[in-house]
């Protein structure tokens, strides 16, 4: 059967709304051509990631269905706190669900207040509109008690998907760490129950090694962006980070390392995507899920280059490794808990370490300015943006605070970004 027909059958079997799904893929394809393929001087190794996007609801969905047919379970998630190591150790596959498009918002608003973060409305909307094959094929969807918006959304979402919610503490103090550690045990038991496989010290250590390798590759990519000229655009680097959530981890790691080999060569030869001396921007704040490419596109078509993301679709996802040394399953789960509690998510109080992190990243990457990105109605990041802005200004950094949703407000954003870039001193 030709591939297009095979995919149509697959989507139909998954219960997708085929007509609306055709429309979604057409819009996505056009956006990708306009934003990604229109870029000049892209690394050759981005070809793999172009294919992954081109096949976004095709090849990977097929692979996951094949994995299910072979007896593996698929676990879908929304947050970097859900420990993929445990799922992998038990022989499952984890996919991070995107929520980066304005899809099904009218239906989602029957369950959520209109003033809800677009990321939340998007995952809910994708489900109600029957447009996400990953959601439809998942054996288990895992939520977490991070922000209030997500917490309350999951209460209604449970009626539409097999949902499990992890309780995430609000602080990083010792009692909170004990709660989170207990949650890892509860989650491990749930995953063992789902997969029928036991999580052992041995399979967990292998999973830790696999995912640490992925983090190392992403960290290598991030470090290469310190070069001037920048060897890769912020858009392309963001895409790689977005894909890290749903591609096969081992294949993905190899492809990122291939990309980095090419970028090593570019750096050695002084080749970049923009001339040396181009204004360099660090983006910090809320995560950008596929296909949310709006802000970096605006920045990079306004005469600057994005050199880093202090975000969960970015540095927060790969910065620290899980200590692979413990010999036992309990020891590895301890290491996992410790690593995750170093994630500087605005849902924690306090979360003051973030200022030092953003400052350090800006220095290491040679950023001239920081653009703080806030999804509309995300109170945790909005509150931190004010403090972060003040503290960074006190350290001599220029900060632009941007709050936006998934609407087409590029014109307004561009005006603000251009004014900010004009203000930046050339050597910040
Ligand atoms: S660890 S940042 S991935 S919760 S959904 S908090 S934007 S109002 S996504 Fe996140 Fe995990 Fe934290 Fe990272 Fe705001 Fe929207 Fe809530 Fe959001």
Tab-separated table of C-alpha atoms and ligand atoms in Angstrom:
chain	number	residue	atom	x	y	z
A	1	UNK	CA	0.000	0.000	0.000
A	2	UNK	CA	1.442	3.459	-0.841
A	3	UNK	CA	2.598	5.265	2.258
A	4	UNK	CA	0.011	8.071	2.064
A	5	UNK	CA	-2.814	5.531	1.949
A	6	UNK	CA	-1.260	3.465	4.693
A	7	UNK	CA	-1.081	6.526	6.955
A	8	UNK	CA	-4.686	7.488	6.173
A	9	UNK	CA	-5.814	4.055	7.200
A	10	UNK	CA	-3.707	4.284	10.351
A	11	UNK	CA	-5.197	7.677	11.297
A	12	UNK	CA	-8.684	6.406	10.608
A	13	UNK	CA	-8.077	3.351	12.800
A	14	UNK	CA	-6.901	5.684	15.566
A	15	UNK	CA	-10.194	7.572	15.314
A	16	UNK	CA	-8.773	10.890	14.094
A	17	UNK	CA	-11.029	13.437	12.441
A	18	UNK	CA	-9.502	12.901	8.996
A	19	UNK	CA	-10.764	16.052	7.345
A	20	UNK	CA	-9.627	18.362	10.129
A	21	UNK	CA	-6.370	16.402	10.344
A	22	UNK	CA	-5.676	17.004	6.627
A	23	UNK	CA	-6.183	20.697	7.273
A	24	UNK	CA	-3.830	20.654	10.260
A	25	UNK	CA	-1.041	18.912	8.325
A	26	UNK	CA	-1.445	21.339	5.429
A	27	UNK	CA	-1.105	24.358	7.745
A	28	UNK	CA	1.843	22.802	9.544
A	29	UNK	CA	3.589	21.947	6.264
A	30	UNK	CA	3.166	25.487	4.979
A	31	UNK	CA	4.430	26.996	8.229
A	32	UNK	CA	7.453	24.712	8.116
A	33	UNK	CA	8.287	25.730	4.565
A	34	UNK	CA	7.874	29.431	5.356
A	35	UNK	CA	9.777	29.403	8.634
A	36	UNK	CA	12.295	26.571	8.422
A	37	UNK	CA	13.037	25.783	4.817
A	38	UNK	CA	13.310	29.495	4.004
A	39	UNK	CA	16.364	29.835	6.267
A	40	UNK	CA	19.742	30.318	4.593
A	41	UNK	CA	22.827	28.213	5.149
A	42	UNK	CA	21.319	25.492	7.313
A	43	UNK	CA	23.553	22.601	8.411
A	44	UNK	CA	23.195	19.592	6.084
A	45	UNK	CA	22.487	17.334	9.060
A	46	UNK	CA	19.200	19.159	9.671
A	47	UNK	CA	17.863	17.022	6.806
A	48	UNK	CA	17.078	14.259	9.313
A	49	UNK	CA	15.050	16.615	11.504
A	50	UNK	CA	13.213	17.934	8.436
A	51	UNK	CA	12.156	14.369	7.690
A	52	UNK	CA	11.001	13.867	11.281
A	53	UNK	CA	8.764	16.940	11.018
A	54	UNK	CA	7.569	15.944	7.553
A	55	UNK	CA	6.606	12.574	9.048
A	56	UNK	CA	5.307	14.064	12.299
A	57	UNK	CA	2.108	12.012	12.364
A	58	UNK	CA	3.419	9.292	10.064
A	59	UNK	CA	6.605	7.358	10.614
A	60	UNK	CA	6.946	7.814	14.383
A	61	UNK	CA	3.282	6.957	14.909
A	62	UNK	CA	3.809	3.818	12.802
A	63	UNK	CA	6.842	2.943	14.934
A	64	UNK	CA	4.863	3.372	18.139
A	65	UNK	CA	2.035	1.218	16.829
A	66	UNK	CA	4.583	-1.441	15.871
A	67	UNK	CA	6.076	-1.191	19.358
A	68	UNK	CA	2.607	-1.696	20.827
A	69	UNK	CA	2.007	-4.675	18.566
A	70	UNK	CA	5.242	-6.126	19.924
A	71	UNK	CA	3.876	-5.781	23.461
A	72	UNK	CA	5.446	-2.473	24.522
A	73	UNK	CA	3.353	0.214	26.229
A	74	UNK	CA	3.306	3.866	25.209
A	75	UNK	CA	3.260	6.540	27.897
A	76	UNK	CA	2.469	10.140	26.936
A	77	UNK	CA	3.554	13.090	29.083
A	78	UNK	CA	3.436	16.890	29.326
A	79	UNK	CA	6.325	17.771	31.626
A	80	UNK	CA	10.025	17.032	32.071
A	81	UNK	CA	9.318	15.862	35.604
A	82	UNK	CA	7.822	12.567	34.443
A	83	UNK	CA	10.783	10.156	34.671
A	84	UNK	CA	11.304	8.656	31.246
A	85	UNK	CA	14.061	6.435	32.686
A	86	UNK	CA	11.450	4.398	34.579
A	87	UNK	CA	9.270	3.890	31.501
A	88	UNK	CA	12.253	2.888	29.383
A	89	UNK	CA	13.560	0.531	32.075
A	90	UNK	CA	10.194	-1.262	32.080
A	91	UNK	CA	10.350	-1.710	28.311
A	92	UNK	CA	7.891	1.102	27.549
A	93	UNK	CA	8.188	4.078	25.223
A	94	UNK	CA	7.606	7.638	26.411
A	95	UNK	CA	6.508	10.486	24.180
A	96	UNK	CA	6.226	14.100	25.204
A	97	UNK	CA	3.013	15.532	23.835
A	98	UNK	CA	3.182	18.847	22.103
A	99	UNK	CA	0.672	21.570	22.706
A	100	UNK	CA	2.026	24.358	20.594
A	101	UNK	CA	-0.846	25.110	18.220
A	102	UNK	CA	-4.188	26.859	18.501
A	103	UNK	CA	-6.269	23.741	17.938
A	104	UNK	CA	-9.674	22.922	19.404
A	105	UNK	CA	-9.627	25.936	21.751
A	106	UNK	CA	-13.381	26.503	21.418
A	107	UNK	CA	-14.042	22.938	22.560
A	108	UNK	CA	-11.410	23.093	25.310
A	109	UNK	CA	-13.061	26.235	26.646
A	110	UNK	CA	-16.126	24.163	27.520
A	111	UNK	CA	-13.947	22.649	30.258
A	112	UNK	CA	-11.365	25.355	30.938
A	113	UNK	CA	-11.688	29.060	31.660
A	114	UNK	CA	-11.002	31.225	28.638
A	115	UNK	CA	-8.110	32.781	30.607
A	116	UNK	CA	-6.051	29.572	30.531
A	117	UNK	CA	-2.490	29.148	29.255
A	118	UNK	CA	-2.532	28.168	25.546
A	119	UNK	CA	-0.301	25.166	26.167
A	120	UNK	CA	-3.004	23.642	28.351
A	121	UNK	CA	-5.838	24.587	26.008
A	122	UNK	CA	-3.852	23.108	23.162
A	123	UNK	CA	-3.364	19.606	24.604
A	124	UNK	CA	-6.992	19.540	25.697
A	125	UNK	CA	-8.107	20.876	22.325
A	126	UNK	CA	-6.049	18.304	20.396
A	127	UNK	CA	-7.818	15.563	22.345
A	128	UNK	CA	-11.334	16.910	21.942
A	129	UNK	CA	-10.798	17.641	18.254
A	130	UNK	CA	-9.308	14.132	17.714
A	131	UNK	CA	-6.216	15.486	15.994
A	132	UNK	CA	-3.269	13.986	17.877
A	133	UNK	CA	-2.382	10.363	16.990
A	134	UNK	CA	0.044	10.166	19.930
A	135	UNK	CA	-2.736	10.925	22.396
A	136	UNK	CA	-5.026	8.411	20.732
A	137	UNK	CA	-2.528	5.557	20.837
A	138	UNK	CA	-1.153	6.170	24.353
A	139	UNK	CA	-1.738	3.409	26.891
A	140	UNK	CA	-1.296	5.918	29.695
A	141	UNK	CA	-1.204	9.715	29.820
A	142	UNK	CA	0.755	11.127	32.746
A	143	UNK	CA	0.018	14.542	34.184
A	144	UNK	CA	1.639	16.314	37.120
A	145	UNK	CA	0.565	18.836	39.727
A	146	UNK	CA	2.786	21.655	38.533
A	147	UNK	CA	0.793	24.817	37.835
A	148	UNK	CA	-2.837	25.354	38.878
A	149	UNK	CA	-3.951	25.472	35.246
A	150	UNK	CA	-2.671	21.972	34.532
A	151	UNK	CA	-3.890	20.575	37.854
A	152	UNK	CA	-7.448	21.668	37.241
A	153	UNK	CA	-7.340	20.745	33.550
A	154	UNK	CA	-6.399	17.148	34.393
A	155	UNK	CA	-9.528	16.804	36.543
A	156	UNK	CA	-11.676	17.191	33.438
A	157	UNK	CA	-9.187	15.592	31.054
A	158	UNK	CA	-9.426	12.303	32.992
A	159	UNK	CA	-12.814	11.725	31.384
A	160	UNK	CA	-11.196	11.559	27.942
A	161	UNK	CA	-7.925	9.648	28.400
A	162	UNK	CA	-6.372	6.989	30.659
A	163	UNK	CA	-4.770	9.505	33.011
A	164	UNK	CA	-2.350	9.158	35.906
A	165	UNK	CA	-1.239	12.249	37.851
A	166	UNK	CA	2.059	12.586	39.711
A	167	UNK	CA	2.081	14.842	42.728
A	168	UNK	CA	4.884	17.317	42.364
A	169	UNK	CA	5.897	19.226	45.495
A	170	UNK	CA	5.809	23.027	45.594
A	171	UNK	CA	9.210	23.503	47.235
A	172	UNK	CA	12.588	21.786	47.145
A	173	UNK	CA	12.959	21.460	50.932
A	174	UNK	CA	13.705	18.018	52.483
A	175	UNK	CA	10.039	17.079	53.194
A	176	UNK	CA	9.193	17.976	49.594
A	177	UNK	CA	12.037	15.810	48.359
A	178	UNK	CA	10.664	12.908	50.456
A	179	UNK	CA	7.226	13.404	48.866
A	180	UNK	CA	8.712	13.423	45.381
A	181	UNK	CA	10.813	10.337	46.099
A	182	UNK	CA	7.674	8.522	47.279
A	183	UNK	CA	5.940	9.637	44.079
A	184	UNK	CA	8.719	8.016	42.056
A	185	UNK	CA	8.026	4.733	43.873
A	186	UNK	CA	4.275	5.069	43.240
A	187	UNK	CA	4.921	5.867	39.563
A	188	UNK	CA	7.342	2.949	39.210
A	189	UNK	CA	4.724	0.572	40.618
A	190	UNK	CA	2.138	1.958	38.168
A	191	UNK	CA	4.482	1.504	35.225
A	192	UNK	CA	5.363	-2.031	36.319
A	193	UNK	CA	1.678	-2.780	36.517
A	194	UNK	CA	1.068	-1.294	33.064
A	195	UNK	CA	3.949	-3.041	31.312
A	196	UNK	CA	4.022	-6.273	33.293
A	197	UNK	CA	7.789	-5.782	33.635
A	198	UNK	CA	9.791	-5.177	36.757
A	199	UNK	CA	12.069	-2.152	37.036
A	200	UNK	CA	15.419	-3.421	38.304
A	201	UNK	CA	18.760	-1.821	39.110
A	202	UNK	CA	20.087	-3.247	35.870
A	203	UNK	CA	17.408	-2.089	33.406
A	204	UNK	CA	17.151	1.273	35.172
A	205	UNK	CA	20.913	1.800	34.879
A	206	UNK	CA	20.713	1.078	31.139
A	207	UNK	CA	17.848	3.569	30.778
A	208	UNK	CA	19.801	6.199	32.734
A	209	UNK	CA	22.767	5.678	30.393
A	210	UNK	CA	20.565	6.014	27.285
A	211	UNK	CA	18.926	9.226	28.442
A	212	UNK	CA	22.130	10.721	29.837
A	213	UNK	CA	23.640	10.178	26.373
A	214	UNK	CA	20.732	12.122	24.880
A	215	UNK	CA	21.266	14.932	27.393
A	216	UNK	CA	25.000	14.992	26.609
A	217	UNK	CA	24.311	15.320	22.893
A	218	UNK	CA	21.862	18.183	23.482
A	219	UNK	CA	24.362	19.864	25.824
A	220	UNK	CA	27.037	19.507	23.148
A	221	UNK	CA	24.741	21.211	20.652
A	222	UNK	CA	24.008	23.978	23.166
A	223	UNK	CA	27.712	24.591	23.838
A	224	UNK	CA	28.511	24.895	20.112
A	225	UNK	CA	26.128	27.839	19.916
A	226	UNK	CA	28.589	29.897	22.003
A	227	UNK	CA	30.656	30.387	18.841
A	228	UNK	CA	30.482	33.664	16.963
A	229	UNK	CA	29.328	33.398	14.218
A	230	UNK	CA	26.631	31.065	15.530
A	231	UNK	CA	26.918	27.791	13.576
A	232	UNK	CA	23.183	27.013	13.754
A	233	UNK	CA	20.058	29.135	13.985
A	234	UNK	CA	18.005	29.302	17.154
A	235	UNK	CA	15.059	27.981	15.144
A	236	UNK	CA	16.924	24.833	14.132
A	237	UNK	CA	18.308	24.270	17.631
A	238	UNK	CA	14.813	24.707	19.079
A	239	UNK	CA	13.450	22.168	16.625
A	240	UNK	CA	16.052	19.595	17.678
A	241	UNK	CA	15.051	20.166	21.309
A	242	UNK	CA	11.358	19.829	20.459
A	243	UNK	CA	11.975	16.553	18.614
A	244	UNK	CA	13.948	15.172	21.589
A	245	UNK	CA	10.608	14.615	23.325
A	246	UNK	CA	9.188	12.132	20.897
A	247	UNK	CA	11.863	10.591	18.697
A	248	UNK	CA	13.494	7.256	19.463
A	249	UNK	CA	16.149	8.252	22.050
A	250	UNK	CA	19.086	6.272	20.643
A	251	UNK	CA	18.540	7.224	17.005
A	252	UNK	CA	17.951	10.825	18.027
A	253	UNK	CA	21.191	10.952	20.035
A	254	UNK	CA	23.178	9.654	17.042
A	255	UNK	CA	21.596	12.251	14.760
A	256	UNK	CA	22.293	15.111	17.186
A	257	UNK	CA	25.917	13.998	17.455
A	258	UNK	CA	26.161	13.901	13.648
A	259	UNK	CA	24.795	17.429	13.565
A	260	UNK	CA	27.335	18.479	16.199
A	261	UNK	CA	30.201	16.964	14.169
A	262	UNK	CA	29.159	19.186	11.283
A	263	UNK	CA	28.864	22.196	13.588
A	264	UNK	CA	32.347	21.491	15.019
A	265	UNK	CA	33.633	21.809	11.491
A	266	UNK	CA	31.659	25.011	10.903
A	267	UNK	CA	33.040	26.541	14.090
A	268	UNK	CA	36.595	25.588	13.123
A	269	UNK	CA	36.119	27.248	9.721
A	270	UNK	CA	34.301	30.291	11.130
A	271	UNK	CA	31.125	29.472	9.185
A	272	UNK	CA	27.826	30.635	10.657
A	273	UNK	CA	24.176	31.237	9.902
A	274	UNK	CA	24.623	34.989	10.375
A	275	UNK	CA	27.765	37.159	10.193
A	276	UNK	CA	30.025	37.418	13.257
A	277	UNK	CA	28.886	40.317	15.412
A	278	UNK	CA	25.162	39.726	14.785
A	279	UNK	CA	23.200	40.554	17.991
A	280	UNK	CA	22.806	37.424	20.083
A	281	UNK	CA	19.714	36.668	22.163
A	282	UNK	CA	19.094	34.227	24.988
A	283	UNK	CA	15.431	33.233	25.291
A	284	UNK	CA	14.212	32.331	28.780
A	285	UNK	CA	10.858	31.285	30.195
A	286	UNK	CA	7.901	29.087	29.250
A	287	UNK	CA	8.429	26.042	27.024
A	288	UNK	CA	7.799	26.230	23.264
A	289	UNK	CA	6.144	23.044	22.027
A	290	UNK	CA	5.937	22.102	18.334
A	291	UNK	CA	4.843	24.033	16.237
A	292	UNK	CA	5.377	27.096	18.395
A	293	UNK	CA	8.210	28.792	16.486
A	294	UNK	CA	6.809	32.314	16.527
A	295	UNK	CA	9.215	34.186	18.799
A	296	UNK	CA	12.535	32.812	17.474
A	297	UNK	CA	11.252	33.347	13.932
A	298	UNK	CA	10.474	36.983	14.713
A	299	UNK	CA	13.850	37.483	16.425
A	300	UNK	CA	15.835	35.816	13.660
A	301	UNK	CA	14.077	37.704	10.883
A	302	UNK	CA	14.703	40.978	12.729
A	303	UNK	CA	18.491	40.826	12.449
A	304	UNK	CA	19.488	38.775	15.516
A	305	UNK	CA	20.298	35.171	16.275
A	306	UNK	CA	18.984	33.118	19.203
A	307	UNK	CA	21.882	31.352	20.943
A	308	UNK	CA	20.140	29.537	23.801
A	309	UNK	CA	16.896	28.611	25.517
A	310	UNK	CA	16.579	28.646	29.305
A	311	UNK	CA	13.419	26.583	29.059
A	312	UNK	CA	12.126	23.039	29.479
A	313	UNK	CA	12.320	22.742	25.700
A	314	UNK	CA	15.965	23.642	26.044
A	315	UNK	CA	18.528	23.728	28.837
A	316	UNK	CA	16.249	22.647	31.698
A	317	UNK	CA	15.689	19.383	29.877
A	318	UNK	CA	19.341	18.418	29.434
A	319	UNK	CA	21.455	20.478	31.820
A	320	UNK	CA	22.048	17.968	34.613
A	321	UNK	CA	22.740	14.283	34.211
A	322	UNK	CA	21.317	11.560	36.451
A	323	UNK	CA	24.123	10.151	38.588
A	324	UNK	CA	24.640	6.674	37.069
A	325	UNK	CA	26.807	5.410	39.952
A	326	UNK	CA	24.271	3.851	42.388
A	327	UNK	CA	24.204	0.080	42.158
A	328	UNK	CA	20.600	-0.478	43.204
A	329	UNK	CA	17.202	0.475	41.857
A	330	UNK	CA	16.499	2.544	44.988
A	331	UNK	CA	19.803	4.345	44.661
A	332	UNK	CA	19.085	5.173	41.023
A	333	UNK	CA	15.587	6.413	41.884
A	334	UNK	CA	17.217	8.645	44.533
A	335	UNK	CA	19.560	9.995	41.861
A	336	UNK	CA	16.617	10.562	39.546
A	337	UNK	CA	14.709	12.476	42.251
A	338	UNK	CA	17.753	14.646	42.977
A	339	UNK	CA	18.301	15.481	39.345
A	340	UNK	CA	14.697	16.418	38.724
A	341	UNK	CA	14.462	18.619	41.793
A	342	UNK	CA	17.266	20.728	40.339
A	343	UNK	CA	14.875	21.687	37.488
A	344	UNK	CA	14.264	25.403	37.817
A	345	UNK	CA	10.549	25.409	37.038
A	346	UNK	CA	8.604	28.514	38.051
A	347	UNK	CA	6.028	26.240	39.710
A	348	UNK	CA	8.425	25.925	42.685
A	349	UNK	CA	8.596	28.450	45.457
A	350	UNK	CA	11.145	29.823	45.805
A	351	UNK	CA	12.920	29.282	42.501
A	352	UNK	CA	15.479	32.032	42.912
A	353	UNK	CA	18.413	30.037	41.473
A	354	UNK	CA	17.048	30.829	38.026
A	355	UNK	CA	18.555	34.310	38.000
A	356	UNK	CA	22.086	32.934	38.346
A	357	UNK	CA	21.361	30.330	35.673
A	358	UNK	CA	20.084	32.855	33.134
A	359	UNK	CA	22.967	35.207	33.920
A	360	UNK	CA	25.523	32.415	33.523
A	361	UNK	CA	23.975	31.182	30.286
A	362	UNK	CA	23.924	34.710	28.862
A	363	UNK	CA	27.608	35.115	29.738
A	364	UNK	CA	28.704	31.696	28.447
A	365	UNK	CA	26.794	32.073	25.189
A	366	UNK	CA	27.867	35.679	24.637
A	367	UNK	CA	24.249	36.877	24.565
A	368	UNK	CA	23.756	40.632	24.238
A	369	UNK	CA	20.208	40.514	25.558
A	370	UNK	CA	17.658	38.235	27.213
A	371	UNK	CA	14.109	37.903	25.921
A	372	UNK	CA	11.845	36.518	28.626
A	373	UNK	CA	9.062	34.542	26.998
A	374	UNK	CA	5.815	34.102	28.867
A	375	UNK	CA	2.796	32.188	27.686
A	376	UNK	CA	-0.357	34.208	28.374
A	377	UNK	CA	-2.043	33.422	31.689
A	378	UNK	CA	1.012	31.570	33.029
A	379	UNK	CA	1.207	33.227	36.428
A	380	UNK	CA	4.312	31.363	37.715
A	381	UNK	CA	6.545	32.517	34.851
A	382	UNK	CA	4.944	35.976	34.699
A	383	UNK	CA	5.720	36.578	38.367
A	384	UNK	CA	9.276	35.346	37.942
A	385	UNK	CA	9.752	37.494	34.852
A	386	UNK	CA	9.398	40.652	36.944
A	387	UNK	CA	11.920	39.548	39.554
A	388	UNK	CA	14.279	38.077	36.982
A	389	UNK	CA	14.086	41.272	34.925
A	390	UNK	CA	14.956	43.431	37.946
A	391	UNK	CA	17.779	41.194	39.116
A	392	UNK	CA	19.317	40.834	35.667
A	393	UNK	CA	19.062	44.576	35.087
A	394	UNK	CA	20.955	45.011	38.361
A	395	UNK	CA	23.715	42.897	36.824
A	396	UNK	CA	23.811	45.062	33.727
A	397	UNK	CA	21.795	42.763	31.451
A	398	UNK	CA	19.189	43.998	29.010
A	399	UNK	CA	15.878	42.135	29.265
A	400	UNK	CA	12.748	42.278	27.137
A	401	UNK	CA	9.635	40.704	28.635
A	402	UNK	CA	7.230	39.223	26.096
A	403	UNK	CA	3.849	37.696	26.889
A	404	UNK	CA	1.953	36.025	24.093
A	405	UNK	CA	-0.242	33.089	23.126
A	406	UNK	CA	-0.538	31.146	19.869
A	407	UNK	CA	-2.313	33.910	17.952
A	408	UNK	CA	-0.905	35.629	14.886
A	409	UNK	CA	0.525	38.675	16.687
A	410	UNK	CA	3.886	38.601	14.912
A	411	UNK	CA	3.572	42.248	13.806
A	412	UNK	CA	3.292	43.513	17.345
A	413	UNK	CA	6.062	41.223	18.557
A	414	UNK	CA	8.339	42.340	15.751
A	415	UNK	CA	7.921	46.010	16.664
A	416	UNK	CA	8.968	45.287	20.244
A	417	UNK	CA	11.842	42.974	19.295
A	418	UNK	CA	13.232	45.454	16.760
A	419	UNK	CA	13.122	48.272	19.333
A	420	UNK	CA	14.923	46.011	21.805
A	421	UNK	CA	17.622	45.055	19.304
A	422	UNK	CA	18.258	48.697	18.461
A	423	UNK	CA	18.848	49.371	22.130
A	424	UNK	CA	21.419	46.607	22.597
A	425	UNK	CA	25.008	47.671	22.717
A	426	UNK	CA	27.002	45.714	20.106
A	427	UNK	CA	29.160	44.022	22.706
A	428	UNK	CA	26.562	44.013	25.522
B	1	LIG	S1	8.945	21.647	34.623
B	1	LIG	S2	7.940	24.641	32.956
B	1	LIG	S3	7.435	21.396	31.499
B	1	LIG	S4	5.526	22.477	34.342
B	1	LIG	S5	1.291	24.803	31.514
B	1	LIG	S6	3.538	26.315	33.935
B	1	LIG	S7	3.338	27.586	30.656
B	1	LIG	S8	0.560	27.941	32.864
B	1	LIG	S9	4.727	24.092	31.150
B	1	LIG	FE1	6.305	23.197	32.415
B	1	LIG	FE2	7.048	21.000	33.654
B	1	LIG	FE3	7.509	23.368	34.742
B	1	LIG	FE4	8.886	22.604	32.648
B	1	LIG	FE5	2.809	28.028	32.749
B	1	LIG	FE6	1.215	26.945	30.964
B	1	LIG	FE7	1.363	25.952	33.433
B	1	LIG	FE8	3.365	25.638	31.799
